Amino acid sequence: MTAKLYTPAKVGRFDLSHRVALAPMTRLRTIQPGDIPSPMMADFYGQRASPGGLEIIEGVSISMTARSYFGAASFFHDGQMNGWKAVADAIHAKGGVAFMQLIHGGRQSHVYMTGGVDPVAPSVVPFEGVALTADGWVPVSPHRALAIEEIPDIIEEFRLAAQRAKDAGFDGVELHGANGYLVDQFIQDGTNKRTDAYGGPIENRVRFLKEAVEALISVFGADRVGVRISPSGEWGGISDGDPEATFSHVARVLDSYGLAYLHVIEPRIKGDSTLHEGRPPVAAAYLRPHFSGPIIAAGGFDREGAQAIVESGVADLVAFGRFFASNPDLPFRLANDLPLTPYKREHFWGGNEVGYTDYPFADQAADIAA
Ligand SMILES: Cc1cc2nc3c(=O)[nH]c(=O)nc-3n(C[C@H](O)[C@H](O)[C@H](O)COP(=O)(O)O)c2cc1C
């Protein structure tokens, strides 16, 4: 019997032919200056496309001040349009579905990346994170709290970025509400100390999330918008007094929009994408009763784990990061029980085609082994 992981699924308005998605991965391979998507990036996503397969493109910063990492993707000026069109085209050429993840880094940044202005956050809560400049990893710059009058401008930047993604041919967008970046900084009470309408009780802390989601929906419609959350994430010094209550509320709020999907990073993955050994995936399980649409689970999955969580009904799809990086034909390999090529972490962030677009497809792998 075919495992459910390899059967069709409906995600928003899209009919997928299998449930193995590409997780968003920042690979720091844009062309500088200008964060121009490189032809190499179109190759990478084209290689990983499959008919009816969902790809979620790496975190794309919505403005200059939203940027965190030198070489990372962004989409806020016209010079980037052709590069992003090439990425969407490469995915569509193989019948794939292309979602772009939109991100604002918030306090996880450095003046070098923001164009010289202080990084912004809901509140001033110092932390010892790092940002990546052209000179390498450096401690983040001190940030400042957003004035309430500034918030509509950031929401508008989310809307504009979504419009650009649509103009470039993307099928939808995913709001990056995970991993301690700006949206997450608003949601969680360790980083949100505001006393206005955007802080305090959870109903207020989700206001920024709701406004950002509504901006994306205004461009694409709810059935082409997803949201990613990391209820147990620690990256970016993020924390919450009661994550289960907070994120159950988030799931209920998001459920009311009829979104394409909710994307949940499981607790066993650390923010730096290494494993907390031995922790079971549970976040999607406690969120399931609160969200009636498709749930994508991500973080530390292998073939058996992915099959099991989809079979159980807790998740509808599984997004793979690192193994999709090193196996361009991952859905095919998983479905056919073929061995997986190990990933090379030293090529994750920055560099050229090596460790990026030179991983073999299964038939090439067989040739090499023969
Ligand atoms: C190189 C690399 C870059 C990543 N960049 C992003 C990103 O831009 N946005 C995001 O939400 N998660 C990002 N992640 C996290 C992955 O999407 C995924 O949640 C994580 O790798 C765990 O899944 P895995 O065990 O299948 O690799 C990144 C992970 C890696 C390894």
Short mmCIF file of C-alpha atoms and ligand atoms in Angstrom, two decimals:
data_model
loop_
_atom_site.label_atom_id
_atom_site.label_comp_id
_atom_site.label_asym_id
_atom_site.label_seq_id
_atom_site.Cartn_x
_atom_site.Cartn_y
_atom_site.Cartn_z
CA MET A 1 0.00 0.00 0.00
CA THR A 2 1.29 3.48 -0.86
CA ALA A 3 2.09 5.49 2.24
CA LYS A 4 -0.13 8.56 2.57
CA LEU A 5 2.97 10.78 2.28
CA TYR A 6 3.04 9.99 -1.46
CA THR A 7 -0.65 10.57 -2.11
CA PRO A 8 -2.35 13.76 -3.37
CA ALA A 9 -3.29 16.61 -1.04
CA LYS A 10 -5.15 19.87 -1.47
CA VAL A 11 -3.33 22.88 -0.07
CA GLY A 12 -5.31 26.07 -0.44
CA ARG A 13 -6.23 26.29 -4.08
CA PHE A 14 -3.52 23.84 -5.17
CA ASP A 15 -3.81 20.14 -5.88
CA LEU A 16 -0.53 18.59 -4.84
CA SER A 17 0.47 15.14 -6.04
CA HIS A 18 2.50 14.29 -2.92
CA ARG A 19 3.13 15.63 0.58
CA VAL A 20 6.90 16.17 0.64
CA ALA A 21 7.55 19.93 0.60
CA LEU A 22 10.79 21.86 0.35
CA ALA A 23 11.38 23.79 3.60
CA PRO A 24 12.59 27.38 3.25
CA MET A 25 16.38 27.57 3.39
CA THR A 26 18.46 30.73 3.29
CA ARG A 27 21.58 29.81 1.32
CA LEU A 28 23.18 33.26 0.94
CA ARG A 29 23.78 33.02 -2.78
CA THR A 30 22.29 36.25 -4.13
CA ILE A 31 24.41 38.50 -6.33
CA GLN A 32 25.78 41.61 -4.61
CA PRO A 33 25.12 44.48 -4.53
CA GLY A 34 21.33 44.46 -4.60
CA ASP A 35 20.48 40.94 -3.38
CA ILE A 36 19.83 39.87 -6.98
CA PRO A 37 18.58 36.27 -7.22
CA SER A 38 21.29 34.41 -9.10
CA PRO A 39 20.84 31.95 -12.01
CA MET A 40 22.30 29.37 -9.61
CA MET A 41 19.27 29.89 -7.36
CA ALA A 42 16.86 29.23 -10.24
CA ASP A 43 18.83 26.03 -10.95
CA PHE A 44 18.59 24.97 -7.30
CA TYR A 45 14.83 25.39 -7.13
CA GLY A 46 14.29 23.95 -10.62
CA GLN A 47 16.22 20.84 -9.65
CA ARG A 48 14.03 20.33 -6.59
CA ALA A 49 10.74 20.91 -8.40
CA SER A 50 8.39 18.02 -9.08
CA PRO A 51 4.92 17.87 -10.64
CA GLY A 52 2.45 18.86 -7.94
CA GLY A 53 5.24 19.34 -5.38
CA LEU A 54 5.31 22.36 -3.04
CA GLU A 55 8.48 24.43 -2.70
CA ILE A 56 8.74 27.16 -0.09
CA ILE A 57 11.47 29.57 -1.13
CA GLU A 58 14.00 30.80 1.43
CA GLY A 59 13.28 33.76 3.70
CA VAL A 60 12.97 36.88 1.51
CA SER A 61 13.37 40.21 3.31
CA ILE A 62 10.60 42.69 2.58
CA SER A 63 12.71 45.87 2.87
CA MET A 64 16.21 47.15 3.45
CA THR A 65 15.59 47.47 7.19
CA ALA A 66 14.18 43.92 7.31
CA ARG A 67 17.50 42.36 6.25
CA SER A 68 19.66 40.29 8.60
CA TYR A 69 22.24 38.33 6.62
CA PHE A 70 24.63 39.45 3.91
CA GLY A 71 23.88 37.50 0.74
CA ALA A 72 20.37 36.53 1.83
CA ALA A 73 17.36 37.04 -0.39
CA SER A 74 15.19 40.13 -0.48
CA PHE A 75 12.55 41.56 -2.78
CA PHE A 76 11.90 45.26 -2.57
CA HIS A 77 13.34 46.78 -5.76
CA ASP A 78 12.71 46.28 -9.45
CA GLY A 79 16.21 45.05 -10.20
CA GLN A 80 15.31 41.81 -8.46
CA MET A 81 12.23 41.04 -10.55
CA ASN A 82 13.85 39.09 -13.39
CA GLY A 83 15.85 36.93 -11.01
CA TRP A 84 12.74 35.98 -9.05
CA LYS A 85 10.78 35.38 -12.25
CA ALA A 86 13.47 32.92 -13.28
CA VAL A 87 13.06 31.07 -9.96
CA ALA A 88 9.27 30.86 -10.32
CA ASP A 89 9.61 29.79 -13.97
CA ALA A 90 12.08 27.04 -13.11
CA ILE A 91 9.64 25.59 -10.57
CA HIS A 92 6.64 25.88 -12.89
CA ALA A 93 8.53 24.32 -15.80
CA LYS A 94 8.39 21.05 -13.89
CA GLY A 95 4.81 21.51 -12.67
CA GLY A 96 5.75 22.56 -9.15
CA VAL A 97 4.01 25.02 -6.82
CA ALA A 98 6.10 28.00 -5.67
CA PHE A 99 5.53 29.83 -2.38
CA MET A 100 7.90 32.60 -1.28
CA GLN A 101 8.64 33.03 2.42
CA LEU A 102 8.51 36.70 3.47
CA ILE A 103 10.59 37.82 6.44
CA HIS A 104 11.39 40.84 8.56
CA GLY A 105 14.40 40.17 10.79
CA GLY A 106 13.45 42.68 13.49
CA ARG A 107 16.09 42.87 16.20
CA GLN A 108 18.16 40.07 14.63
CA SER A 109 20.19 42.45 12.51
CA HIS A 110 23.02 44.91 12.25
CA VAL A 111 23.19 48.49 10.98
CA TYR A 112 25.37 47.23 8.13
CA MET A 113 22.40 45.24 6.82
CA THR A 114 19.60 47.71 7.56
CA GLY A 115 21.10 50.56 5.58
CA GLY A 116 22.55 52.29 8.61
CA VAL A 117 19.45 52.55 10.78
CA ASP A 118 18.89 50.82 14.09
CA PRO A 119 17.16 47.44 13.82
CA VAL A 120 13.58 47.57 15.11
CA ALA A 121 11.62 45.32 17.45
CA PRO A 122 8.39 45.41 19.46
CA SER A 123 10.36 46.35 22.58
CA VAL A 124 13.94 46.85 23.66
CA VAL A 125 15.01 43.51 25.11
CA PRO A 126 18.74 43.11 24.57
CA PHE A 127 20.07 39.76 23.44
CA GLU A 128 23.36 38.34 22.31
CA GLY A 129 22.57 37.27 18.77
CA VAL A 130 24.61 37.55 15.61
CA ALA A 131 24.04 39.04 12.17
CA LEU A 132 26.05 38.42 9.03
CA THR A 133 27.77 41.35 7.32
CA ALA A 134 30.19 41.37 4.40
CA ASP A 135 32.91 41.14 7.04
CA GLY A 136 31.45 38.01 8.60
CA TRP A 137 29.37 37.21 11.69
CA VAL A 138 29.15 40.08 14.16
CA PRO A 139 27.10 40.77 17.30
CA VAL A 140 23.74 42.32 16.43
CA SER A 141 23.37 46.11 16.72
CA PRO A 142 21.30 47.55 19.57
CA HIS A 143 17.68 47.81 18.46
CA ARG A 144 14.89 50.27 19.22
CA ALA A 145 11.20 49.76 19.89
CA LEU A 146 8.82 50.52 17.03
CA ALA A 147 6.57 53.52 17.57
CA ILE A 148 2.97 52.53 17.05
CA GLU A 149 2.72 54.97 14.12
CA GLU A 150 5.47 53.04 12.29
CA ILE A 151 3.70 49.71 12.30
CA PRO A 152 1.40 50.38 9.31
CA ASP A 153 4.49 51.10 7.20
CA ILE A 154 5.92 47.65 7.91
CA ILE A 155 2.57 46.01 7.19
CA GLU A 156 2.55 47.89 3.90
CA GLU A 157 6.04 46.56 3.13
CA PHE A 158 4.69 43.03 3.61
CA ARG A 159 1.88 43.82 1.19
CA LEU A 160 4.23 45.29 -1.40
CA ALA A 161 6.58 42.31 -1.18
CA ALA A 162 3.63 39.96 -1.68
CA GLN A 163 2.58 41.98 -4.72
CA ARG A 164 6.08 41.68 -6.13
CA ALA A 165 6.06 37.94 -5.50
CA LYS A 166 2.76 37.72 -7.36
CA ASP A 167 4.08 39.83 -10.23
CA ALA A 168 7.10 37.53 -10.46
CA GLY A 169 4.77 34.56 -10.92
CA PHE A 170 4.81 32.99 -7.46
CA ASP A 171 1.76 30.96 -6.54
CA GLY A 172 1.61 32.15 -2.95
CA VAL A 173 3.52 33.47 0.03
CA GLU A 174 4.39 32.20 3.48
CA LEU A 175 4.67 34.66 6.36
CA HIS A 176 7.78 33.91 8.41
CA GLY A 177 6.32 33.94 11.90
CA ALA A 178 9.01 31.64 13.29
CA ASN A 179 12.59 31.54 14.57
CA GLY A 180 12.60 34.73 16.62
CA TYR A 181 12.24 37.21 13.76
CA LEU A 182 9.96 40.25 13.90
CA VAL A 183 6.54 38.55 13.74
CA ASP A 184 7.63 36.02 16.38
CA GLN A 185 9.07 38.87 18.49
CA PHE A 186 5.58 40.35 18.62
CA ILE A 187 3.88 37.01 19.42
CA GLN A 188 6.07 35.84 22.30
CA ASP A 189 6.05 37.63 25.65
CA GLY A 190 9.81 37.33 26.24
CA THR A 191 10.38 39.90 23.46
CA ASN A 192 7.10 41.82 23.49
CA LYS A 193 6.89 44.14 26.53
CA ARG A 194 4.62 46.70 24.89
CA THR A 195 1.79 48.28 26.81
CA ASP A 196 -0.18 49.47 23.77
CA ALA A 197 -2.58 47.60 21.49
CA TYR A 198 0.29 45.39 20.21
CA GLY A 199 1.47 44.09 23.59
CA GLY A 200 0.24 42.54 26.82
CA PRO A 201 -2.42 39.83 26.45
CA ILE A 202 -2.10 37.34 23.62
CA GLU A 203 -5.02 38.97 21.82
CA ASN A 204 -2.82 42.05 21.47
CA ARG A 205 0.42 40.20 20.77
CA VAL A 206 -1.13 38.56 17.69
CA ARG A 207 -2.29 41.90 16.29
CA PHE A 208 0.87 42.40 14.24
CA LEU A 209 0.62 38.82 12.92
CA LYS A 210 -3.02 39.37 11.95
CA GLU A 211 -2.31 42.62 10.17
CA ALA A 212 0.58 41.08 8.25
CA VAL A 213 -1.53 38.06 7.28
CA GLU A 214 -4.37 40.32 6.16
CA ALA A 215 -1.94 42.33 4.02
CA LEU A 216 -0.77 39.14 2.28
CA ILE A 217 -4.36 37.95 1.85
CA SER A 218 -5.26 41.28 0.24
CA VAL A 219 -2.82 40.41 -2.54
CA PHE A 220 -3.16 36.66 -2.97
CA GLY A 221 -6.38 35.57 -1.27
CA ALA A 222 -6.31 33.39 1.84
CA ASP A 223 -5.98 30.13 -0.09
CA ARG A 224 -2.56 31.21 -1.37
CA VAL A 225 -1.12 32.34 1.98
CA GLY A 226 0.59 30.18 4.62
CA VAL A 227 2.20 31.01 7.97
CA ARG A 228 5.22 29.42 9.62
CA ILE A 229 5.58 29.26 13.40
CA SER A 230 8.09 27.68 15.79
CA PRO A 231 6.31 27.22 19.14
CA SER A 232 9.39 25.77 20.82
CA GLY A 233 12.09 27.68 18.98
CA GLU A 234 14.96 29.26 20.85
CA TRP A 235 16.79 30.94 17.96
CA GLY A 236 17.05 34.70 18.35
CA GLY A 237 16.77 34.55 22.14
CA ILE A 238 13.01 34.05 21.81
CA SER A 239 10.87 32.81 24.70
CA ASP A 240 7.32 32.75 25.98
CA GLY A 241 5.81 32.14 29.40
CA ASP A 242 3.31 29.61 28.08
CA PRO A 243 4.10 28.55 24.52
CA GLU A 244 1.32 25.98 24.27
CA ALA A 245 -1.38 28.49 25.21
CA THR A 246 0.16 31.21 23.05
CA PHE A 247 0.49 29.10 19.93
CA SER A 248 -2.85 27.36 20.37
CA HIS A 249 -4.35 30.85 20.29
CA VAL A 250 -2.24 31.71 17.23
CA ALA A 251 -3.50 28.55 15.49
CA ARG A 252 -7.13 29.42 16.27
CA VAL A 253 -6.71 32.98 15.01
CA LEU A 254 -5.07 31.78 11.82
CA ASP A 255 -7.74 29.12 11.36
CA SER A 256 -10.37 31.83 11.04
CA TYR A 257 -8.81 33.07 7.78
CA GLY A 258 -9.03 29.80 5.84
CA LEU A 259 -5.33 29.90 4.97
CA ALA A 260 -3.57 27.55 2.55
CA TYR A 261 -1.66 26.00 5.45
CA LEU A 262 -0.05 26.33 8.87
CA HIS A 263 3.63 25.37 8.88
CA VAL A 264 4.96 24.19 12.25
CA ILE A 265 8.60 23.67 13.21
CA GLU A 266 8.79 20.83 15.69
CA PRO A 267 10.56 21.11 19.07
CA ARG A 268 13.37 18.73 18.33
CA ILE A 269 15.02 21.12 15.90
CA LYS A 270 17.19 23.89 17.32
CA GLY A 271 17.23 27.30 15.69
CA ASP A 272 20.58 26.60 14.12
CA SER A 273 19.07 23.53 12.44
CA THR A 274 20.78 20.95 14.55
CA LEU A 275 18.81 18.40 16.55
CA HIS A 276 17.73 18.31 20.17
CA GLU A 277 18.36 14.56 20.37
CA GLY A 278 15.52 12.50 21.70
CA ARG A 279 12.76 15.10 21.74
CA PRO A 280 9.58 13.88 20.04
CA PRO A 281 7.66 16.07 17.59
CA VAL A 282 4.65 17.36 19.51
CA ALA A 283 3.85 20.95 18.51
CA ALA A 284 1.77 19.98 15.48
CA ALA A 285 -0.03 17.44 17.68
CA TYR A 286 -1.25 20.01 20.20
CA LEU A 287 -2.06 22.54 17.48
CA ARG A 288 -4.07 20.06 15.39
CA PRO A 289 -7.35 20.54 17.29
CA HIS A 290 -7.09 24.31 16.76
CA PHE A 291 -6.42 24.44 13.02
CA SER A 292 -8.75 22.81 10.53
CA GLY A 293 -6.70 23.44 7.35
CA PRO A 294 -3.55 21.63 6.19
CA ILE A 295 -0.66 21.48 8.66
CA ILE A 296 2.90 21.16 7.39
CA ALA A 297 5.30 19.74 9.97
CA ALA A 298 9.04 20.37 9.68
CA GLY A 299 12.17 19.70 11.64
CA GLY A 300 14.30 16.62 11.97
CA PHE A 301 12.16 14.27 9.87
CA ASP A 302 13.41 11.15 8.14
CA ARG A 303 11.42 8.82 5.87
CA GLU A 304 9.80 6.86 8.69
CA GLY A 305 9.03 9.88 10.85
CA ALA A 306 7.48 11.74 7.94
CA GLN A 307 5.35 8.80 6.92
CA ALA A 308 4.23 8.29 10.51
CA ILE A 309 3.15 11.86 11.24
CA VAL A 310 1.16 12.09 8.00
CA GLU A 311 -0.36 8.66 8.55
CA SER A 312 -1.45 9.73 12.04
CA GLY A 313 -3.30 12.76 10.65
CA VAL A 314 -1.41 15.19 12.91
CA ALA A 315 0.24 16.71 9.82
CA ASP A 316 -0.86 16.71 6.20
CA LEU A 317 2.55 17.40 4.69
CA VAL A 318 6.16 17.29 5.84
CA ALA A 319 8.69 19.93 4.81
CA PHE A 320 12.29 18.76 4.53
CA GLY A 321 15.23 21.12 4.78
CA ARG A 322 18.66 19.62 4.94
CA PHE A 323 17.91 16.35 3.16
CA PHE A 324 16.17 18.24 0.37
CA ALA A 325 19.30 20.39 0.10
CA SER A 326 21.41 17.31 -0.62
CA ASN A 327 18.79 15.30 -2.56
CA PRO A 328 17.24 17.27 -5.42
CA ASP A 329 14.87 14.36 -6.10
CA LEU A 330 13.97 13.79 -2.45
CA PRO A 331 10.25 12.96 -2.97
CA PHE A 332 11.22 10.33 -5.57
CA ARG A 333 13.90 8.85 -3.33
CA LEU A 334 11.64 8.69 -0.30
CA ALA A 335 8.80 7.11 -2.25
CA ASN A 336 11.10 4.50 -3.74
CA ASP A 337 13.05 3.75 -0.59
CA LEU A 338 16.33 4.88 -2.19
CA PRO A 339 19.31 5.91 -0.08
CA LEU A 340 19.76 9.61 0.69
CA THR A 341 22.91 11.60 -0.02
CA PRO A 342 24.25 13.15 3.21
CA TYR A 343 24.32 16.97 3.32
CA LYS A 344 27.47 19.03 3.70
CA ARG A 345 26.84 21.69 6.32
CA GLU A 346 29.93 23.67 5.35
CA HIS A 347 28.19 24.62 2.07
CA PHE A 348 24.87 25.66 3.60
CA TRP A 349 25.57 29.37 3.90
CA GLY A 350 27.27 31.12 1.00
CA GLY A 351 29.55 29.89 -1.72
CA ASN A 352 29.06 28.70 -5.27
CA GLU A 353 27.49 25.64 -6.95
CA VAL A 354 29.51 23.28 -4.77
CA GLY A 355 27.26 21.78 -2.14
CA TYR A 356 24.34 23.64 -3.72
CA THR A 357 23.42 22.53 -7.23
CA ASP A 358 25.92 19.69 -7.66
CA TYR A 359 24.15 17.01 -5.60
CA PRO A 360 23.30 14.01 -7.80
CA PHE A 361 19.86 12.76 -8.81
CA ALA A 362 19.20 9.11 -8.06
CA ASP A 363 20.00 7.85 -11.55
CA GLN A 364 23.27 9.79 -11.54
CA ALA A 365 23.99 8.37 -8.11
CA ALA A 366 23.48 4.89 -9.52
CA ASP A 367 25.88 5.69 -12.38
CA ILE A 368 28.50 6.83 -9.91
CA ALA A 369 28.08 3.72 -7.81
CA ALA A 370 28.23 1.36 -10.85
C1 LIG B 1 20.78 26.26 5.51
C2 LIG B 1 19.49 26.48 6.22
C3 LIG B 1 18.82 27.68 6.03
C4 LIG B 1 17.56 27.88 6.63
N1 LIG B 1 16.86 29.03 6.35
C5 LIG B 1 15.59 29.16 6.78
C6 LIG B 1 14.77 30.24 6.34
O1 LIG B 1 15.16 31.08 5.54
N2 LIG B 1 13.51 30.30 6.85
C7 LIG B 1 13.00 29.38 7.73
O2 LIG B 1 11.86 29.49 8.15
N3 LIG B 1 13.76 28.33 8.14
C8 LIG B 1 15.01 28.19 7.67
N4 LIG B 1 15.74 27.07 8.03
C9 LIG B 1 15.09 26.01 8.79
C10 LIG B 1 14.53 24.94 7.86
O3 LIG B 1 13.43 25.43 7.10
C11 LIG B 1 14.03 23.71 8.64
O4 LIG B 1 13.00 24.09 9.52
C12 LIG B 1 15.15 23.05 9.42
O5 LIG B 1 16.27 22.82 8.59
C13 LIG B 1 14.70 21.71 10.00
O6 LIG B 1 14.30 20.83 8.99
P1 LIG B 1 15.26 19.60 8.54
O7 LIG B 1 15.54 18.80 9.78
O8 LIG B 1 14.44 18.85 7.52
O9 LIG B 1 16.50 20.20 7.97
C14 LIG B 1 17.01 26.87 7.46
C15 LIG B 1 17.73 25.70 7.68
C16 LIG B 1 18.94 25.49 7.07
C17 LIG B 1 19.65 24.18 7.27
#
